[in-house]
Amino acid sequence: MFATGIENSVPKIKGGRIRVDEMESCGHYRHWRKDFDLVEELGLRFLRYGPPIHTTVLGPDRYDWEFADVTFAELHRRDIIPIVDLCHFGVPDFIGDFQNPDFPELFARYSAAFARRFPWVQLYTPVNEMFICAQFSAKYGWWNEEGTTDQTFVNALKHIVKANVRAMQEVLKIRPDAIFIQSESSEYFHAENPAAIKPAEVENSKRFLSLDLNYGHRVDSEMYEYLMDNGLTRDEYHFFLGNALHHHCILGNDYYWTNEHRVAADGMTRASGEIFGYSEITRQYYDRYRLPVMHTETNIAEGANGDEAVNWLWKEWANVLRVRNDGVPTVGFTWYSLTDQIDWDTGLREANGRVHPVGLYDLNRDIRPVGRSYKQLISDWREVLPTQSICLAVPVVPPSEYEGRGAERQRHEADRLRAYELTSEKRH
């Protein structure tokens, strides 16, 4: 599944006074038809996409579907398969932030309402980059609640991951063959001296927390104590263990130049650049969860030479082929995003209005060199990879086939299996 995405981050910054809306600043609200043209121009059938949560969810069980209705109708008409991103780094004003314990259930109800309105949608990323969302909002102090303690981090994390799990449960009631593609940052922390070994080990355990909870994977003893010391209760922990839906999931992971870190003796971290690279770190995540893998985000800024992004694309694709050839079931690749972004050079911490040139197209919708390279890569590889293993195929139903008999049989079988899962959970 070759894909790109429409960047739809909506965190609040500066004490909640400013809402960052990437769809607005990157021009998607004005140019969404053109953006869908560009997706087709690249030869893509998969698009990471979602409605803006802060203007769609107006209150408990109150929704404004105007923008979602027109855009998703157009995706359906074009037979573009959306991977629906329902929460991307922010929440509506009435929820406040990720410290609100009401968020998981409010989000689950929103997810159910979306699935009922668009029953032909099969692929979901309910909450994008759960670990990064909690870390930037509640540990680094950059977004939303701007928390800086372990307590605010754990509180945000448990609410975010519970929201993701509850959303999956609700969507499966409506679309039993739904597939959930996590988009989670794949991280690694390198000790820069012997005194930094212990803090690096802690960070290398902490990086798994969101996926451990999401997949019902038991955390290690040190992380269990960390979670319990900072606000997770035994009942909350057992909620995650008892509601694992990993068999409906694809391990989507993201990799950027900033995903590897140098750790100092005092625990401070800074970006190290690429050391291990995507393939080695992905194997670590795959060995832990044993799920099919999709590379769900990467990019790098086009620099002075003009070929930096092209070279990064080639390198990331070589890494994807490496993990695939090493036996990791790999089902997709994504350059994120379709167009350049605004202010991601500061991690959306500042509203400078500065273009971050990481898109396949610039904000005038003119193709960049990396866009031409990605288009060629898709053309070269899209027919080759399926023939290498006809068994390794995701059972995706395109929008145009949703009402077909084959798709109906698939949903019926998925519904039967889901009923068996729920019965088994009650017995245990």
Coordinates of C-alpha atoms in Angstrom, one line a residue:
M1 CA 0.0 0.0 0.0
F2 CA 1.8 3.1 -1.2
A3 CA 0.3 6.2 0.5
T4 CA 0.7 9.8 1.4
G5 CA -1.3 12.0 3.8
I6 CA -3.0 15.3 4.3
E7 CA -1.5 16.9 7.4
N8 CA -4.3 17.6 9.9
S9 CA -2.6 18.4 13.2
V10 CA -4.6 20.7 15.4
P11 CA -2.8 21.2 18.8
K12 CA -3.3 24.3 20.9
I13 CA -0.2 26.3 22.0
K14 CA 0.7 29.4 24.0
G15 CA -1.4 28.5 27.0
G16 CA -4.3 27.5 24.8
R17 CA -4.6 30.9 23.1
I18 CA -3.6 29.7 19.6
R19 CA -5.0 26.7 17.7
V20 CA -2.6 25.3 15.1
D21 CA -4.7 24.0 12.2
E22 CA -2.4 22.6 9.5
M23 CA -5.3 22.0 7.1
E24 CA -6.0 25.7 7.2
S25 CA -2.4 26.9 7.1
C26 CA -1.5 24.5 4.2
G27 CA -4.5 25.5 2.2
H28 CA -6.4 22.2 2.2
Y29 CA -9.8 23.7 3.0
R30 CA -9.5 25.8 -0.1
H31 CA -7.7 23.3 -2.4
W32 CA -9.1 19.9 -1.3
R33 CA -10.3 18.9 -4.8
K34 CA -6.9 19.8 -6.2
D35 CA -5.1 17.9 -3.5
F36 CA -7.2 14.8 -4.4
D37 CA -6.2 15.4 -8.0
L38 CA -2.5 15.3 -6.9
V39 CA -3.0 12.0 -5.1
E40 CA -4.3 10.5 -8.3
E41 CA -1.6 12.1 -10.3
L42 CA 1.0 10.3 -8.2
G43 CA -0.7 6.9 -8.9
L44 CA -1.7 6.5 -5.3
R45 CA -4.8 4.7 -4.1
F46 CA -4.3 5.1 -0.3
L47 CA -4.5 8.4 1.6
R48 CA -4.0 9.1 5.3
Y49 CA -6.8 11.6 5.8
G50 CA -9.3 12.7 8.4
P51 CA -11.8 15.5 9.2
P52 CA -10.6 18.2 11.6
I53 CA -11.7 17.1 15.0
H54 CA -12.0 20.5 16.6
T55 CA -14.6 21.7 14.1
T56 CA -16.4 18.4 13.6
V57 CA -17.0 17.5 17.2
L58 CA -19.1 20.4 18.6
G59 CA -20.0 18.8 21.9
P60 CA -21.1 15.4 23.3
D61 CA -22.8 13.6 20.5
R62 CA -23.0 16.9 18.5
Y63 CA -21.2 16.9 15.1
D64 CA -20.8 19.1 12.1
W65 CA -20.3 16.8 9.1
E66 CA -20.4 19.4 6.4
F67 CA -16.7 19.3 5.4
A68 CA -16.4 15.5 6.0
D69 CA -19.5 14.8 3.8
V70 CA -18.2 16.6 0.8
T71 CA -14.6 15.4 1.0
F72 CA -15.4 11.7 1.8
A73 CA -18.0 11.7 -1.0
E74 CA -15.3 12.8 -3.4
L75 CA -12.8 10.1 -2.1
H76 CA -15.6 7.5 -2.6
R77 CA -16.2 8.8 -6.1
R78 CA -12.6 8.6 -7.0
D79 CA -12.2 5.2 -5.3
I80 CA -9.3 6.5 -3.2
I81 CA -9.0 4.4 0.0
P82 CA -8.7 6.6 3.1
I83 CA -6.8 5.6 6.2
V84 CA -8.9 7.7 8.5
D85 CA -7.0 9.8 11.1
L86 CA -9.6 10.9 13.6
C87 CA -7.5 12.6 16.3
H88 CA -4.2 14.3 15.3
F89 CA -2.5 16.0 18.3
G90 CA -5.5 18.0 19.5
V91 CA -9.1 17.9 20.9
P92 CA -12.1 20.3 20.6
D93 CA -12.2 23.2 22.9
F94 CA -15.0 21.8 25.1
I95 CA -12.8 18.8 26.0
G96 CA -9.9 21.0 26.9
D97 CA -6.9 18.7 26.7
F98 CA -5.7 15.1 27.2
Q99 CA -5.8 15.4 31.0
N100 CA -9.6 15.2 30.8
P101 CA -10.8 11.7 31.8
D102 CA -14.0 12.1 29.7
F103 CA -11.9 12.2 26.5
P104 CA -11.8 8.4 25.8
E105 CA -15.6 7.9 25.9
L106 CA -16.4 11.1 24.0
F107 CA -13.9 10.1 21.3
A108 CA -15.3 6.5 21.2
R109 CA -18.8 8.0 20.5
Y110 CA -17.4 10.2 17.8
S111 CA -15.6 7.3 16.2
A112 CA -18.8 5.3 16.2
A113 CA -20.8 8.2 14.7
F114 CA -18.2 8.6 12.0
A115 CA -18.3 4.8 11.2
R116 CA -22.1 4.9 11.0
R117 CA -22.0 7.9 8.6
F118 CA -19.3 6.5 6.4
P119 CA -19.8 2.7 6.6
W120 CA -17.7 2.1 3.5
V121 CA -14.5 3.3 5.3
Q122 CA -12.5 0.3 6.4
L123 CA -9.0 1.6 7.4
Y124 CA -8.5 3.7 10.5
T125 CA -5.8 5.4 12.6
P126 CA -8.0 6.5 15.4
V127 CA -5.4 8.5 17.4
N128 CA -2.2 9.5 15.5
E129 CA 1.2 9.0 17.2
M130 CA -0.1 8.3 20.7
F131 CA 3.3 8.4 22.4
I132 CA 4.4 11.6 20.7
C133 CA 1.0 13.2 21.4
A134 CA 1.4 12.5 25.1
Q135 CA 5.1 13.4 25.2
F136 CA 4.8 16.8 23.5
S137 CA 1.6 17.7 25.2
A138 CA 2.3 16.5 28.7
K139 CA 6.0 16.0 29.2
Y140 CA 7.8 18.5 27.0
G141 CA 5.3 21.2 27.7
W142 CA 4.9 22.1 24.0
W143 CA 1.1 21.6 23.3
N144 CA -2.3 21.5 24.7
E145 CA -2.0 21.0 28.5
E146 CA 1.7 21.9 28.3
G147 CA 2.5 19.5 31.1
T148 CA 6.1 18.8 32.2
T149 CA 5.9 16.0 34.8
D150 CA 5.7 12.3 34.7
Q151 CA 2.3 12.5 36.3
T152 CA 0.9 14.6 33.5
F153 CA 2.6 12.4 30.9
V154 CA 1.1 9.1 32.3
N155 CA -2.3 10.8 32.7
A156 CA -2.3 11.9 29.0
L157 CA -1.0 8.6 27.8
K158 CA -3.6 6.4 29.5
H159 CA -6.4 8.7 28.3
I160 CA -5.0 8.7 24.7
V161 CA -4.5 5.0 24.5
K162 CA -7.8 4.2 26.1
A163 CA -9.5 6.5 23.6
N164 CA -7.8 4.6 20.8
V165 CA -8.9 1.2 22.2
R166 CA -12.4 2.3 22.8
A167 CA -12.6 3.8 19.3
M168 CA -11.5 0.4 17.8
Q169 CA -14.2 -1.4 19.8
E170 CA -16.9 1.0 18.6
V171 CA -15.9 0.9 15.0
L172 CA -15.8 -2.9 15.0
K173 CA -19.4 -3.0 16.0
I174 CA -20.3 -1.2 12.8
R175 CA -17.5 -2.4 10.5
P176 CA -16.4 -5.8 11.7
D177 CA -13.7 -6.1 9.1
A178 CA -12.2 -2.8 10.0
I179 CA -8.4 -2.7 10.0
F180 CA -6.5 -0.3 12.4
I181 CA -3.2 1.0 11.2
Q182 CA -1.3 2.5 14.1
S183 CA 0.9 5.5 13.2
E184 CA 3.4 5.5 16.0
S185 CA 6.8 7.0 16.2
S186 CA 9.6 4.4 16.3
E187 CA 12.3 5.7 18.6
Y188 CA 15.7 4.7 19.9
F189 CA 17.9 6.3 22.6
H190 CA 21.7 6.0 22.5
A191 CA 23.8 6.5 25.7
E192 CA 26.6 9.0 24.9
N193 CA 28.8 7.9 27.9
P194 CA 28.7 5.1 30.6
A195 CA 26.8 7.3 33.0
A196 CA 24.0 7.7 30.5
I197 CA 23.4 3.9 30.1
K198 CA 20.7 3.7 32.7
P199 CA 18.7 6.8 31.6
A200 CA 18.9 5.5 28.0
E201 CA 17.6 2.1 29.1
V202 CA 14.7 3.8 30.8
E203 CA 13.8 5.8 27.7
N204 CA 14.2 2.7 25.5
S205 CA 11.6 1.0 27.7
K206 CA 9.3 4.0 27.8
R207 CA 9.2 4.3 24.0
F208 CA 7.0 1.1 23.9
L209 CA 4.4 2.2 26.5
S210 CA 1.7 3.4 24.1
L211 CA 1.8 0.3 22.0
D212 CA 2.2 -2.0 25.0
L213 CA -1.0 -0.6 26.4
N214 CA -2.8 -0.5 23.0
Y215 CA -1.9 -4.1 22.2
G216 CA -2.4 -5.5 25.7
H217 CA 1.3 -6.4 25.9
R218 CA 2.6 -6.7 29.5
V219 CA 5.1 -3.9 30.3
D220 CA 8.4 -4.7 32.0
S221 CA 8.7 -4.4 35.8
E222 CA 10.4 -1.0 35.7
M223 CA 7.7 0.5 33.5
Y224 CA 5.0 -1.1 35.6
E225 CA 6.4 0.7 38.7
Y226 CA 6.7 3.9 36.7
L227 CA 3.1 3.8 35.5
M228 CA 1.8 3.0 39.0
D229 CA 3.9 5.7 40.7
N230 CA 2.6 8.3 38.3
G231 CA -1.2 7.7 38.2
L232 CA -2.1 4.5 36.4
T233 CA -4.3 2.3 38.6
R234 CA -4.3 -1.5 38.6
D235 CA -7.9 -1.5 37.2
E236 CA -6.8 0.8 34.3
Y237 CA -3.8 -1.4 33.6
H238 CA -6.0 -4.5 33.4
F239 CA -8.4 -2.7 31.1
F240 CA -5.6 -2.6 28.5
L241 CA -4.6 -6.2 29.2
G242 CA -8.2 -7.4 28.9
N243 CA -9.2 -5.4 25.7
A244 CA -6.4 -6.2 23.3
L245 CA -7.4 -5.9 19.7
H246 CA -3.9 -6.4 18.2
H247 CA -5.3 -9.1 15.8
H248 CA -7.2 -6.3 14.0
C249 CA -4.1 -4.1 13.7
I250 CA -1.2 -3.3 11.5
L251 CA 1.9 -1.9 13.3
G252 CA 2.3 1.4 11.5
N253 CA 5.5 3.1 12.4
D254 CA 7.1 6.4 11.6
Y255 CA 10.7 7.3 11.1
Y256 CA 12.4 10.7 10.8
W257 CA 15.9 12.0 11.2
T258 CA 14.9 13.1 14.7
N259 CA 13.7 9.6 15.9
E260 CA 17.0 8.6 17.3
H261 CA 18.4 10.4 20.3
R262 CA 21.6 10.9 22.3
V263 CA 21.1 10.6 26.0
A264 CA 23.4 12.5 28.5
A265 CA 24.2 11.3 32.0
D266 CA 21.6 13.7 33.5
G267 CA 18.9 12.1 31.2
M268 CA 18.7 15.1 28.8
T269 CA 18.2 14.0 25.2
R270 CA 18.9 15.6 21.8
A271 CA 18.5 14.3 18.2
S272 CA 21.4 12.1 17.1
G273 CA 20.4 11.8 13.4
E274 CA 20.2 8.5 11.7
I275 CA 22.4 5.9 13.4
F276 CA 20.6 2.5 13.4
G277 CA 18.0 3.6 10.8
Y278 CA 14.5 2.4 10.1
S279 CA 15.2 -1.2 9.4
E280 CA 17.0 -2.0 12.6
I281 CA 14.5 -0.1 14.8
T282 CA 11.6 -1.6 13.0
R283 CA 12.9 -5.1 13.7
Q284 CA 13.0 -4.2 17.4
Y285 CA 9.3 -3.2 17.3
Y286 CA 8.3 -6.2 15.2
D287 CA 10.1 -8.6 17.5
R288 CA 8.1 -7.2 20.4
Y289 CA 4.6 -7.2 18.8
R290 CA 4.8 -9.7 15.8
L291 CA 2.3 -7.7 13.7
P292 CA 2.4 -6.8 10.0
V293 CA 4.3 -3.6 9.5
M294 CA 3.6 -0.4 7.5
H295 CA 6.0 2.5 7.3
T296 CA 3.3 5.2 7.9
E297 CA 5.4 8.5 7.9
T298 CA 8.7 9.9 6.8
N299 CA 10.0 13.0 5.2
I300 CA 13.0 15.4 5.2
A301 CA 13.2 19.0 4.2
E302 CA 14.4 19.8 0.7
G303 CA 17.6 21.7 1.3
A304 CA 20.1 23.8 -0.6
N305 CA 21.1 21.0 -3.0
G306 CA 17.6 20.2 -3.9
D307 CA 18.2 16.5 -3.7
E308 CA 18.1 15.9 0.1
A309 CA 14.5 14.7 0.1
V310 CA 15.0 12.5 -3.0
N311 CA 18.0 10.8 -1.3
W312 CA 16.1 10.3 1.9
L313 CA 13.2 8.7 0.0
W314 CA 15.6 6.3 -1.6
K315 CA 17.2 5.5 1.7
E316 CA 13.9 4.9 3.5
W317 CA 12.6 2.7 0.7
A318 CA 15.8 0.7 0.8
N319 CA 15.2 0.2 4.5
V320 CA 11.6 -1.0 3.9
L321 CA 12.9 -3.5 1.3
R322 CA 15.5 -4.7 3.8
V323 CA 13.0 -5.5 6.6
R324 CA 10.7 -7.1 4.1
N325 CA 13.5 -9.2 2.7
D326 CA 14.5 -10.2 6.2
G327 CA 11.1 -11.8 6.8
V328 CA 9.1 -9.0 8.5
P329 CA 5.7 -8.9 6.9
T330 CA 5.6 -5.4 5.4
V331 CA 2.5 -4.1 3.7
G332 CA 3.0 -0.4 3.0
F333 CA 5.0 2.8 2.7
T334 CA 4.1 6.5 3.2
W335 CA 5.7 9.8 2.4
Y336 CA 4.1 12.3 4.7
S337 CA 2.7 14.7 3.6
L338 CA 1.3 15.5 0.2
T339 CA 2.2 19.1 0.5
D340 CA 4.7 21.2 2.4
Q341 CA 3.8 21.9 6.0
I342 CA 3.8 25.1 8.1
D343 CA 5.9 25.5 11.3
W344 CA 6.9 21.9 11.8
D345 CA 10.5 23.2 11.9
T346 CA 9.7 24.1 15.5
G347 CA 7.5 21.1 16.2
L348 CA 4.4 23.4 15.9
R349 CA 5.6 25.2 19.1
E350 CA 5.6 28.6 17.4
A351 CA 3.1 30.1 15.0
N352 CA 5.6 31.7 12.6
G353 CA 3.9 30.9 9.4
R354 CA 7.1 29.4 8.1
V355 CA 7.0 26.9 5.2
H356 CA 8.6 23.5 6.0
P357 CA 9.5 22.1 2.6
V358 CA 8.9 18.4 3.2
G359 CA 6.0 17.8 0.8
L360 CA 5.7 15.9 -2.5
Y361 CA 4.3 19.2 -3.7
D362 CA 4.8 22.8 -2.5
L363 CA 2.0 25.0 -1.3
N364 CA 1.4 26.2 -4.8
R365 CA 0.6 22.6 -5.6
D366 CA 3.7 22.4 -7.9
I367 CA 5.5 19.0 -7.7
R368 CA 8.8 18.8 -5.9
P369 CA 11.7 16.6 -7.1
V370 CA 10.8 14.1 -4.3
G371 CA 7.3 14.0 -5.7
R372 CA 8.6 13.0 -9.1
S373 CA 10.8 10.4 -7.5
Y374 CA 8.0 9.0 -5.5
K375 CA 5.8 8.8 -8.5
Q376 CA 8.5 6.8 -10.4
L377 CA 9.1 4.6 -7.4
I378 CA 5.4 3.7 -7.2
S379 CA 5.3 3.0 -10.9
D380 CA 8.4 0.8 -10.7
W381 CA 7.5 -1.3 -7.7
R382 CA 3.7 -1.5 -7.4
E383 CA 3.4 -4.5 -9.7
V384 CA 6.6 -6.2 -8.6
L385 CA 6.0 -6.6 -4.9
P386 CA 2.6 -8.4 -4.9
T387 CA 4.0 -11.1 -7.2
Q388 CA 6.8 -11.9 -4.6
S389 CA 4.1 -13.2 -2.2
I390 CA 0.5 -13.4 -3.2
C391 CA -0.3 -14.6 0.3
L392 CA 0.9 -11.3 1.9
A393 CA -2.1 -9.1 1.0
V394 CA -4.2 -6.9 3.3
P395 CA -8.0 -7.7 2.8
V396 CA -8.9 -4.2 1.8
V397 CA -12.3 -3.5 0.2
P398 CA -12.1 -0.4 -2.1
P399 CA -15.0 2.1 -1.7
S400 CA -16.4 1.0 -5.1
E401 CA -16.7 -2.6 -4.0
Y402 CA -18.2 -2.0 -0.6
E403 CA -21.7 -3.2 -1.6
G404 CA -20.4 -6.2 -3.6
R405 CA -21.2 -9.7 -2.6
G406 CA -17.5 -10.6 -1.9
A407 CA -17.2 -7.6 0.5
E408 CA -20.5 -8.6 2.2
R409 CA -19.2 -12.1 2.7
Q410 CA -16.0 -10.7 4.2
R411 CA -17.9 -8.5 6.6
H412 CA -20.2 -11.4 7.6
E413 CA -17.2 -13.7 8.3
A414 CA -15.5 -10.9 10.3
D415 CA -18.7 -10.3 12.3
R416 CA -18.9 -14.0 13.1
L417 CA -15.2 -14.0 14.3
R418 CA -15.8 -10.8 16.3
A419 CA -18.7 -12.4 18.1
Y420 CA -16.6 -15.4 19.0
E421 CA -13.8 -13.1 20.3
L422 CA -16.3 -11.3 22.6
T423 CA -17.7 -14.6 23.9
S424 CA -14.2 -15.8 24.6
E425 CA -13.4 -12.6 26.5
K426 CA -16.4 -13.0 28.7
R427 CA -15.4 -16.6 29.5
H428 CA -11.9 -15.4 30.6

